[in-house]
Short mmCIF file of C-alpha atoms in Angstrom, two decimals:
data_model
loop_
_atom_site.label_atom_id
_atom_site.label_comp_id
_atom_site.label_asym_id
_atom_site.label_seq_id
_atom_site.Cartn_x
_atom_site.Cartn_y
_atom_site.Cartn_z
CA UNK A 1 4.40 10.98 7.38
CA UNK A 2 7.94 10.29 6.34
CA UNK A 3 6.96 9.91 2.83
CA UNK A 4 9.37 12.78 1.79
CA UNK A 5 12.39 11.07 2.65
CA UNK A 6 12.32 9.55 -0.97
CA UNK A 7 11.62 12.53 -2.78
CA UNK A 8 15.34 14.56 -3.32
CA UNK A 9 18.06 11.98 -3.14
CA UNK A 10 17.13 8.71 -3.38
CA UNK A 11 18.88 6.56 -0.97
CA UNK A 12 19.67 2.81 -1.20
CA UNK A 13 16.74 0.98 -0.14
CA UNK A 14 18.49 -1.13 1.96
CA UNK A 15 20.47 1.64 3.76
CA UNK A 16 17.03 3.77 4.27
CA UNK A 17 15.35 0.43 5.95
CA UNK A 18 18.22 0.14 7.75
CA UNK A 19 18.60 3.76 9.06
CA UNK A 20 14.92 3.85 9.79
CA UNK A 21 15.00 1.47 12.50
CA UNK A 22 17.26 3.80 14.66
CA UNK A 23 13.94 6.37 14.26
CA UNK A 24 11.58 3.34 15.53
CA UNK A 25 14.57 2.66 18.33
CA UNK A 26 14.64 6.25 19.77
CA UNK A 27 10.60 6.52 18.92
CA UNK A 28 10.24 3.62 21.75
CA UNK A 29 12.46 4.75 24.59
CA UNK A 30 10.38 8.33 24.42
CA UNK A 31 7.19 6.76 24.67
CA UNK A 32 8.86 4.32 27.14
CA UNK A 33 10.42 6.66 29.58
CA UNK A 34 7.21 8.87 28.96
CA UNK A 35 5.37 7.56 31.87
CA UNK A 36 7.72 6.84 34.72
CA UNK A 37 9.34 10.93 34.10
CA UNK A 38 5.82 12.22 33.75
CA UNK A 39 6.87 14.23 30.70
CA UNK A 40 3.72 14.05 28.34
CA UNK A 41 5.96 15.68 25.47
CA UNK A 42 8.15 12.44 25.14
CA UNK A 43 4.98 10.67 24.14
CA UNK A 44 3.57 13.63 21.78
CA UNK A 45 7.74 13.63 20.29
CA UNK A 46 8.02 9.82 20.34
CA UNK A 47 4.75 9.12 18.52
CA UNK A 48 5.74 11.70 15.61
CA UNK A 49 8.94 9.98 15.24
CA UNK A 50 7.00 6.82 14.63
CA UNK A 51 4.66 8.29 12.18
CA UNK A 52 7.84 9.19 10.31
CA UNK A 53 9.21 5.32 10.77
CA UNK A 54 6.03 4.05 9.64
CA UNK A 55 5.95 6.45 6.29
CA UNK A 56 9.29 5.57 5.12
CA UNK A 57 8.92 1.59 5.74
CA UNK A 58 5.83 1.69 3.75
CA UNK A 59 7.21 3.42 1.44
CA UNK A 60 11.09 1.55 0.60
CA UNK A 61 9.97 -1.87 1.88
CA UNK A 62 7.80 -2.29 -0.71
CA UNK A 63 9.81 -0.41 -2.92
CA UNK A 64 13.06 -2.84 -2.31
CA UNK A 65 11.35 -6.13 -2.86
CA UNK A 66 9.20 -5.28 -5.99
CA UNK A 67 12.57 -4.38 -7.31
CA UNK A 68 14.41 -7.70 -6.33
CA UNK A 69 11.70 -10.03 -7.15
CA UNK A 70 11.28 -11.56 -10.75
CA UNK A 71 8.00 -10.51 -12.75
CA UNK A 72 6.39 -13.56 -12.16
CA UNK A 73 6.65 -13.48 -8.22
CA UNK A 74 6.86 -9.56 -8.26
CA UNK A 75 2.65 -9.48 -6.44
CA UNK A 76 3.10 -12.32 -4.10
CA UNK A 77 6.41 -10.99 -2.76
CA UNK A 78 5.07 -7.61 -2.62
CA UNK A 79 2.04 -9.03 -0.89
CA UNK A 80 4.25 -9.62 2.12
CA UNK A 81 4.09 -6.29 3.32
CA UNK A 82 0.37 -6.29 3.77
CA UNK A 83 0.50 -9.76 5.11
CA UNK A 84 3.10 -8.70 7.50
CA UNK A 85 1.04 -5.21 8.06
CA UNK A 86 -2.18 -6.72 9.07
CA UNK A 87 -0.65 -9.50 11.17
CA UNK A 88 0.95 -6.45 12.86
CA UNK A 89 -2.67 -4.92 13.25
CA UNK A 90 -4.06 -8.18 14.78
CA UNK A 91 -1.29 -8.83 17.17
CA UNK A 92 -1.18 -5.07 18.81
CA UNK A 93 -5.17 -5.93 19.12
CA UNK A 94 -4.08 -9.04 20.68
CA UNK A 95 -1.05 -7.48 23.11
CA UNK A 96 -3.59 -4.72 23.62
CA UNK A 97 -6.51 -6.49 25.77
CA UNK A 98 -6.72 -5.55 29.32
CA UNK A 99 -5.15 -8.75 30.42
CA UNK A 100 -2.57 -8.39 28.84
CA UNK A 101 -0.85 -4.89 28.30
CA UNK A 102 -3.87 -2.80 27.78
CA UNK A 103 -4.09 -2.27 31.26
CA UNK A 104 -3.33 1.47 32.58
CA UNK A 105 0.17 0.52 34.15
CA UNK A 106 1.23 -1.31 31.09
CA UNK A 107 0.39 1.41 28.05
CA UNK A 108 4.13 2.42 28.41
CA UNK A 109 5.65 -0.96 27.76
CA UNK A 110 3.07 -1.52 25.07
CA UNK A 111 3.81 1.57 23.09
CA UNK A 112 7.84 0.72 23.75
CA UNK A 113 7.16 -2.59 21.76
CA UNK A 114 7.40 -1.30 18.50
CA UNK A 115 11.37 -1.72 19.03
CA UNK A 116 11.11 -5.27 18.82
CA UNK A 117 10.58 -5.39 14.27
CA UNK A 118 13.50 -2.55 15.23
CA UNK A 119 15.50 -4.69 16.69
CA UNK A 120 15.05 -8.02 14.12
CA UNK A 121 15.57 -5.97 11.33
CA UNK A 122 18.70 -4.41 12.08
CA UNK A 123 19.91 -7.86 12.83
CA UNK A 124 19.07 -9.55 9.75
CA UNK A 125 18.47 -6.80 7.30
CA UNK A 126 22.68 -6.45 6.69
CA UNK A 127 23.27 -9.87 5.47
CA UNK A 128 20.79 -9.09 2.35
CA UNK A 129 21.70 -7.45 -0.96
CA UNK A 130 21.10 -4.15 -2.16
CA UNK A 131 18.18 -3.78 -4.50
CA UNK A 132 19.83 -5.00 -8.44
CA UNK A 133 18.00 -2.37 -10.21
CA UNK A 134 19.32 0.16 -8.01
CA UNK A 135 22.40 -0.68 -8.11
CA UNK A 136 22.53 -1.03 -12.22
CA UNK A 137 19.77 1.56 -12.81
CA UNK A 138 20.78 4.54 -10.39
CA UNK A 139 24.67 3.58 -9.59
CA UNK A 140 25.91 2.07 -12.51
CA UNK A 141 27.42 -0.78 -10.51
CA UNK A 142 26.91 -4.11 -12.87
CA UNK A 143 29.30 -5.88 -10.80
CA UNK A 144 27.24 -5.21 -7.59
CA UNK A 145 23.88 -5.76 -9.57
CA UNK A 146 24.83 -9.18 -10.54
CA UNK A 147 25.84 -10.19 -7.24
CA UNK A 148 23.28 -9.24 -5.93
CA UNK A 149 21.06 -11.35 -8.68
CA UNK A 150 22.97 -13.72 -7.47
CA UNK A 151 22.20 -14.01 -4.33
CA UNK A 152 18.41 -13.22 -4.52
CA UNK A 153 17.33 -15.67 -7.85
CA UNK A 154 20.67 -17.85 -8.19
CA UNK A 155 23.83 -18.39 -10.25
CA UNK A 156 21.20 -20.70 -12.67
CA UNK A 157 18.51 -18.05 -12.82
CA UNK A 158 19.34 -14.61 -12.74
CA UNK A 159 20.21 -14.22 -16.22
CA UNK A 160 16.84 -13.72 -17.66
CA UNK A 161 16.19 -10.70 -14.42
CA UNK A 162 19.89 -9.17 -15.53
CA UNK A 163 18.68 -8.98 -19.44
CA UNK A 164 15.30 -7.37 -18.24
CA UNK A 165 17.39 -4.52 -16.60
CA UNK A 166 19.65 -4.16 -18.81
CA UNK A 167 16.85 -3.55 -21.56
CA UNK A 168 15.48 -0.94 -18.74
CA UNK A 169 18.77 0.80 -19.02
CA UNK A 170 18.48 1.07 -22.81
CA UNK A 171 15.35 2.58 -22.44
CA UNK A 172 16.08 4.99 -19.88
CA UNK A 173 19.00 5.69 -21.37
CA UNK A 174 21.20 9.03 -19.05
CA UNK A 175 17.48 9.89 -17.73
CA UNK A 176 18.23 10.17 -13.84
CA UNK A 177 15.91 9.98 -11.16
CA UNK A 178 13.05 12.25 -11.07
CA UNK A 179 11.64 14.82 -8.24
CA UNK A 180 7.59 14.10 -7.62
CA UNK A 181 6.98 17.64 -8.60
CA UNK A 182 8.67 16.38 -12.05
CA UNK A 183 6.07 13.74 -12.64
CA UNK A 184 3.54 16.33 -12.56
CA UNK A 185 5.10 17.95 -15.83
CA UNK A 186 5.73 14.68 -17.63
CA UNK A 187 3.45 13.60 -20.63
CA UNK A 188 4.64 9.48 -20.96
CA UNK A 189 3.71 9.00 -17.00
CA UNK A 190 0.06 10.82 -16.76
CA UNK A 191 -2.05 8.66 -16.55
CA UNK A 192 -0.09 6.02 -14.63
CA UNK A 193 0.12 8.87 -12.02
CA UNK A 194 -3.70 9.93 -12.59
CA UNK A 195 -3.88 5.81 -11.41
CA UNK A 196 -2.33 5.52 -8.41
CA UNK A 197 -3.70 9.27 -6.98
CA UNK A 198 -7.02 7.52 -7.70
CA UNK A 199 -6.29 4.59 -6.50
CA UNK A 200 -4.63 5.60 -3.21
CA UNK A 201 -7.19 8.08 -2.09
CA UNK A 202 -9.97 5.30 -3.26
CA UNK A 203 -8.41 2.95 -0.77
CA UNK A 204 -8.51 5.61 2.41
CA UNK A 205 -12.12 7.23 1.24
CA UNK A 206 -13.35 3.70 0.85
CA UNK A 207 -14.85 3.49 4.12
CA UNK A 208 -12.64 1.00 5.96
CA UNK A 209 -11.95 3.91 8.76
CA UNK A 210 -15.59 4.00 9.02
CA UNK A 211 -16.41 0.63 9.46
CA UNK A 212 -13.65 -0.30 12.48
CA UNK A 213 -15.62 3.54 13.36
CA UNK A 214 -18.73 1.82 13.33
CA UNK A 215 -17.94 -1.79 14.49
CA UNK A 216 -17.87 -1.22 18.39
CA UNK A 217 -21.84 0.13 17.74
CA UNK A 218 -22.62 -2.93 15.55
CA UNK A 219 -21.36 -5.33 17.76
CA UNK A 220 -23.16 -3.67 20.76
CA UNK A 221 -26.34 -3.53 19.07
CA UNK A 222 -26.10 -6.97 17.93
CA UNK A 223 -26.22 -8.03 21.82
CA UNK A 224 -22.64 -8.47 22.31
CA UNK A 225 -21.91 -7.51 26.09
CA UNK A 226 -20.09 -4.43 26.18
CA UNK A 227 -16.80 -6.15 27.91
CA UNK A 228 -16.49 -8.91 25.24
CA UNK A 229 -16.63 -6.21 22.14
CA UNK A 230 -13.31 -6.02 22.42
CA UNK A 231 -12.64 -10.01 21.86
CA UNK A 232 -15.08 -9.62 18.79
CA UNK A 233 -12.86 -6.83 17.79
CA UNK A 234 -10.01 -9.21 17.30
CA UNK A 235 -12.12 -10.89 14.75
CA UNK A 236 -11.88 -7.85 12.30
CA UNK A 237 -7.88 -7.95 12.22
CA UNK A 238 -8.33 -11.66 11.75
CA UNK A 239 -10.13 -10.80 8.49
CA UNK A 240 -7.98 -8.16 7.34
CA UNK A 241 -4.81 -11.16 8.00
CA UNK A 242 -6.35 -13.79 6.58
CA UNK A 243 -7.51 -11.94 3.28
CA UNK A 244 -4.19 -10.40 3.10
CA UNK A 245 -2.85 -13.60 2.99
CA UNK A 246 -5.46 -15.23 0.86
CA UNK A 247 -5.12 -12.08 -1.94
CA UNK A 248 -0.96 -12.91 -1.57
CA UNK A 249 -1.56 -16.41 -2.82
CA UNK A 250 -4.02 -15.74 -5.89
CA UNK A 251 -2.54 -12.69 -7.08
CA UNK A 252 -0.34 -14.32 -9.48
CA UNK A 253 -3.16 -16.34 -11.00
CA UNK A 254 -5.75 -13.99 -10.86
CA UNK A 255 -4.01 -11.01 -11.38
CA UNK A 256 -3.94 -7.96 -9.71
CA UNK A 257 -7.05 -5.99 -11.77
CA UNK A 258 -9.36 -8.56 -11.42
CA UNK A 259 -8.64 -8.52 -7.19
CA UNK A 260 -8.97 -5.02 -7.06
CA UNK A 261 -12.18 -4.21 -9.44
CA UNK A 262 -13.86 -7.35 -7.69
CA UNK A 263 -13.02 -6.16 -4.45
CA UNK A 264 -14.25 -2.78 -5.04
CA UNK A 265 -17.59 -3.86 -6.83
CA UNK A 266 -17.83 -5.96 -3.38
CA UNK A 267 -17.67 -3.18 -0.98
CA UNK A 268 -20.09 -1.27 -2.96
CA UNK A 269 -22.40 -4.08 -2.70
CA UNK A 270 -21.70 -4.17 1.55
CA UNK A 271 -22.36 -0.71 1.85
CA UNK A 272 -25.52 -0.74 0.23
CA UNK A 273 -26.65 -3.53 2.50
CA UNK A 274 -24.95 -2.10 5.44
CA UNK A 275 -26.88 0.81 5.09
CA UNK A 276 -30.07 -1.22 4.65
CA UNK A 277 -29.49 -3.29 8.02
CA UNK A 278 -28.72 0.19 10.09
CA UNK A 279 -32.32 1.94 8.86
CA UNK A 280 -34.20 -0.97 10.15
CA UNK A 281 -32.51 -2.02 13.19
CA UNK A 282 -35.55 -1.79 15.11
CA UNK A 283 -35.77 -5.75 13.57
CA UNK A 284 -33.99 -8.61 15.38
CA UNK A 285 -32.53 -10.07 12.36
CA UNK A 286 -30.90 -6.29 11.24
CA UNK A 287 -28.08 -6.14 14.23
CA UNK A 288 -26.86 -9.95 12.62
CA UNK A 289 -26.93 -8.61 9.31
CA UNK A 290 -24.77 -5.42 10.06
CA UNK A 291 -22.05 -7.41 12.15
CA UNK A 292 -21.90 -9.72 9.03
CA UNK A 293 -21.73 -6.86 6.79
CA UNK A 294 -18.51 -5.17 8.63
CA UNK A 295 -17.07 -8.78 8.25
CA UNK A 296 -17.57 -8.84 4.41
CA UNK A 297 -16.80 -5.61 3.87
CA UNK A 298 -13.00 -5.77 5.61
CA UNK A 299 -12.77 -9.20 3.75
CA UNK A 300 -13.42 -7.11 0.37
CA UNK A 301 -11.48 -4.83 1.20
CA UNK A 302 -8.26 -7.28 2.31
CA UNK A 303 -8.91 -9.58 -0.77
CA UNK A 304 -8.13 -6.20 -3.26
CA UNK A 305 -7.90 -2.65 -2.40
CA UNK A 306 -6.12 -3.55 0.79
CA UNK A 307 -3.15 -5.46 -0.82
CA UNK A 308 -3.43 -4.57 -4.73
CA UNK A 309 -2.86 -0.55 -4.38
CA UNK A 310 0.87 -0.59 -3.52
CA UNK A 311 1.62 -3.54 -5.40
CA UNK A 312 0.53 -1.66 -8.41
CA UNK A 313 2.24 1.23 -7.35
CA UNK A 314 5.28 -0.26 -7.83
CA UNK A 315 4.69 -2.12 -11.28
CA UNK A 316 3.11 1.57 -12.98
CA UNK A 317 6.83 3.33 -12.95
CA UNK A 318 10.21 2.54 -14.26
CA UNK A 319 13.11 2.80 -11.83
CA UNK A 320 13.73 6.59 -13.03
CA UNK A 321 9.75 7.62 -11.98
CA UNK A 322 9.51 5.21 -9.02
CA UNK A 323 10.75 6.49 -5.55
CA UNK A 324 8.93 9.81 -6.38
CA UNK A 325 5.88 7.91 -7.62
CA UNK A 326 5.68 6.42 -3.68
CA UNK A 327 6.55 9.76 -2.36
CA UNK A 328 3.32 11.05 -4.14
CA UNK A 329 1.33 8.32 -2.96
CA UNK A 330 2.17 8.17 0.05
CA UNK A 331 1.58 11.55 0.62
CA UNK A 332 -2.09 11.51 -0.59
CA UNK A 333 -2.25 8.18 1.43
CA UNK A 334 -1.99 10.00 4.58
CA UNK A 335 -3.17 12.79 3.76
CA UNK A 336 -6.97 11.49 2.93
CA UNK A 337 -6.02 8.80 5.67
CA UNK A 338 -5.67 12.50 7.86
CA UNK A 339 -9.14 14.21 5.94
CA UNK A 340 -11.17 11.28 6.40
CA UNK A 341 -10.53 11.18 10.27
CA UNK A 342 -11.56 14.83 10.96
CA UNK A 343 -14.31 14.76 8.83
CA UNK A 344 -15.89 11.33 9.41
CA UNK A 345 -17.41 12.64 12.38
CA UNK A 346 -19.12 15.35 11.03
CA UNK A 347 -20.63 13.02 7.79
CA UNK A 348 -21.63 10.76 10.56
CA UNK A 349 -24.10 13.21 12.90
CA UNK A 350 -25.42 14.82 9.62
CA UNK A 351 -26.15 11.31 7.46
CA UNK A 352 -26.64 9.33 10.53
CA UNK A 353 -26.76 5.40 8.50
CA UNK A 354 -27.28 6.97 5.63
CA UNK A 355 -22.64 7.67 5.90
CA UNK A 356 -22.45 4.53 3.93
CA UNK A 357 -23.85 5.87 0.70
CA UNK A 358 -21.02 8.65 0.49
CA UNK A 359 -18.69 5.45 0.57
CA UNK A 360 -21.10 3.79 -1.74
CA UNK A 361 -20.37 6.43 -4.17
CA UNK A 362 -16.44 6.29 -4.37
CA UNK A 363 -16.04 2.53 -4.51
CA UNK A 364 -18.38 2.52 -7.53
CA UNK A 365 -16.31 5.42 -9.06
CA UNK A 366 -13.18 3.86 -7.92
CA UNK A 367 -14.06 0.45 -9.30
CA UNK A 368 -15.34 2.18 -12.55
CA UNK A 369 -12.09 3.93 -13.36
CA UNK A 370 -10.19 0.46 -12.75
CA UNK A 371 -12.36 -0.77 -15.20
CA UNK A 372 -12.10 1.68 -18.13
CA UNK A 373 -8.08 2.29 -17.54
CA UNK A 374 -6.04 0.12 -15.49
CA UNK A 375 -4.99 -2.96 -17.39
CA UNK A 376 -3.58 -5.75 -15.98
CA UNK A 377 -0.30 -6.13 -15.51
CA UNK A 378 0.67 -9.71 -13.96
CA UNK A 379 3.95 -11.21 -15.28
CA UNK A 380 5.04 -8.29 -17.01
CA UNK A 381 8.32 -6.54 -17.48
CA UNK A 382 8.53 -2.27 -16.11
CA UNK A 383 8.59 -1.73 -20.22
CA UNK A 384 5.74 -3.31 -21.11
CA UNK A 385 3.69 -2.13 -18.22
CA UNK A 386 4.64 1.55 -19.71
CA UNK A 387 3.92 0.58 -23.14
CA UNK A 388 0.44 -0.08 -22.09
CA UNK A 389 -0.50 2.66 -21.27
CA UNK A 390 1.47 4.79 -24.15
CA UNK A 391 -1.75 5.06 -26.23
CA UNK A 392 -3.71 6.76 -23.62
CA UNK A 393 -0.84 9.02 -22.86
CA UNK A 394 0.10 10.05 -26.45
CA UNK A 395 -2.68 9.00 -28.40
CA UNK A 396 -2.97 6.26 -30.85
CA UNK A 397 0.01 6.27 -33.02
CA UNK A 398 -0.79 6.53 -37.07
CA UNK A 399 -0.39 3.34 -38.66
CA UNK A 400 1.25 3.89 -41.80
CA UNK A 401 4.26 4.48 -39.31
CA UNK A 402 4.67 0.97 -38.18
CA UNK A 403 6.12 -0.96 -35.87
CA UNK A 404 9.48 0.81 -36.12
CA UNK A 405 8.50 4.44 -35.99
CA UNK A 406 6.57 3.24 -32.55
CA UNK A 407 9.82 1.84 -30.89
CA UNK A 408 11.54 5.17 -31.85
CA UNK A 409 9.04 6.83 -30.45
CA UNK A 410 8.75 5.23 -27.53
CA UNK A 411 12.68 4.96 -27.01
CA UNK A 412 12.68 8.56 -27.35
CA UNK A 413 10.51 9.18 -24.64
CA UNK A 414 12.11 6.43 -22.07
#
């Protein structure tokens, strides 16, 4: 939800964050004064106005530092908003046990707290820059843009990032920013978009929903007293944290396909076995098994798909194709995020264990299509990320043309 905000007239990044926390402001005195007025509506109105907070930050926060951050820092900077996300996930787990504000008379102030990132951000968030391609790319402001560079790489460093987008600009030449219906219709971005539809709806049908669905039963059946399950829960946010973390520091030596196809090929591998341990859980050894299964798999899934996805997303596009490129995938984001909920249920009473294998299926096909077309695309420049993926979008180019009748073609179509 949200995700349409980018899709007509591009705001400033910045100014969009900022505005956004107003939403996640008003969002937490609904759900506040919810309780003590006894209007149930607030709540229903206040939690749709944070789906729409949470579906534009995850959409320009990402956007806005992948577009400040030099190529060779671009992952692990962009890495901070899944770092940042899961420790988010762990500490509402934490904030949410019954000692705590779990309890029934607390719900209110727990749902309220979401005004607290509100509140830090519109504090701090004015006394950063705009995003520099932005401002050169979309505004024509090279003044502003090299402030800007300025203040994010240095007055000793931010040449090399203003030549980058200043070759951008070449490229794009007067092409202005596009609508995502646009992207649909154009040739030289198919099967970057083909990539990240795949690749977004891969990372919600992957079967993470149905493992945090499943954990509560694993745990139990692994002889976890039912009033300590929720203390084990905490464990699972843990893992998604710490991976997040872990992926943010080897993404820039690894690289970002050989995270994402290894995490992939690894959460086929846990859902094979996971669906192994529930058949024969009439064994003592099979409850052990699955609980250490739903640990691996959210550690695969952290380490790669979890992280990697919007990353990518960002690095596929130039600056012309890019806010609509999020508002696509965003928008298939939530909306298998919304298909897999209502019909999770339904795969579950009719497979029974056997759920996994449907998840079995789409990592293998996810990590297959990594394989065969997405290449890697650590420490390089917007440009030569499109470039690599001209051939499969116009077809190999004859040779006795050369390496100058490929630039003009290839100017021509930026």
């Amino acid at each position: 939800m949200g995700t349409t905000f980018l899709s007509s007239t591009h705001p400033q990044r910045k100014g969009a964050l900022l505005m956004n926390n107003f939403v996640a402001l008003l969002a937490a005195i609904l759900m506040g004064v919810s309780f003590p007025t006894g209007f149930y509506e607030l709540l229903i109105l206040g939690r749709f106005l944070i789906g729409i907070n949470t579906g534009i930050g995850l959409c320009v926060q990402p956007l806005y530092i992948g577009e400040a951050a030099p190529k060779h820092l671009r992952g692990a900077m962009a890495m901070g908003s899944s770092i940042f996300l899961t420790g988010g996930i762990l500490t509402g787990q934490v904030v949410g046990l019954r000692e705590l504000l779990g309890g029934e008379s607390h719900w209110p102030l727990l749902l309220s707290t979401c005004c607290i990132p509100a509140f830090v951000q519109l504090l701090a968030l004015p006394w950063f820059p705009e995003s520099p391609r932005f401002l050169f790319l979309d505004r024509g402001n090279e003044a502003k843009c090299v402030k800007a560079l300025k203040r994010f790489h240095g007055r000793l460093h931010y040449r090399r990032e203003m030549e980058d987008i200043q070759r951008e600009g070449l490229a794009l030449g007067s092409q202005k920013a596009k609508k995502p219906w646009e992207l649909f219709l154009d040739r030289s971005i198919r099967w970057q978009l083909l990539t990240i539809i795949c690749m977004t709806m891969g990372q919600q049908l992957s079967g993470i929903n149905g493992i945090y669905f499943y954990a509560s039963y694993v745990f139990q059946e692994a002889g976890i007293p039912e009033g300590k399950i929720p203390y084990v829960t905490l464990g699972t946010g843990a893992c998604e944290c710490l991976t997040a973390l872990t992926c943010g520091l080897l993404i820039e030596s690894m690289g970002r396909r050989a995270l994402i196809l290894g995490g992939y090929s690894l959460m086929t591998l846990w859902c094979m076995v996971l669906t192994f341990s529930l058949t024969y859980q009439v064994y003592w050894w099979a409850p052990y098994l699955s609980m250490a299964c739903v640990f691996a798999f959210i550690l695969s899934f952290g380490l790669g798909p979890g992280g990697v996805t919007n990353i990518l997303t960002i690095e596929l596009f130039t600056q012309s194709s890019r806010p609509a490129a999020y508002t696509i995938a965003g928008s298939v984001s939530w909306l298998s995020f919304f298909t897999i909920g209502m019909l999770f249920p339904f795969i579950v009473r009719g497979l029974k264990q056997y759920c996994f294998l449907v998840f079995l299926a789409e990592c293998c096909l996810v990590a297959l299509f990594i394989f065969f077309v997405v290449p890697e695309t650590k420490n390089k420049t917007f440009l030569e990320i499109k470039r690599e993926f001209h051939k499969m979008n116009f077809g190999r180019i004859k040779e006795q043309d050369g390496e100058l009748g490929e630039r003009r073609h290839l100017s021509n179509e930026f």
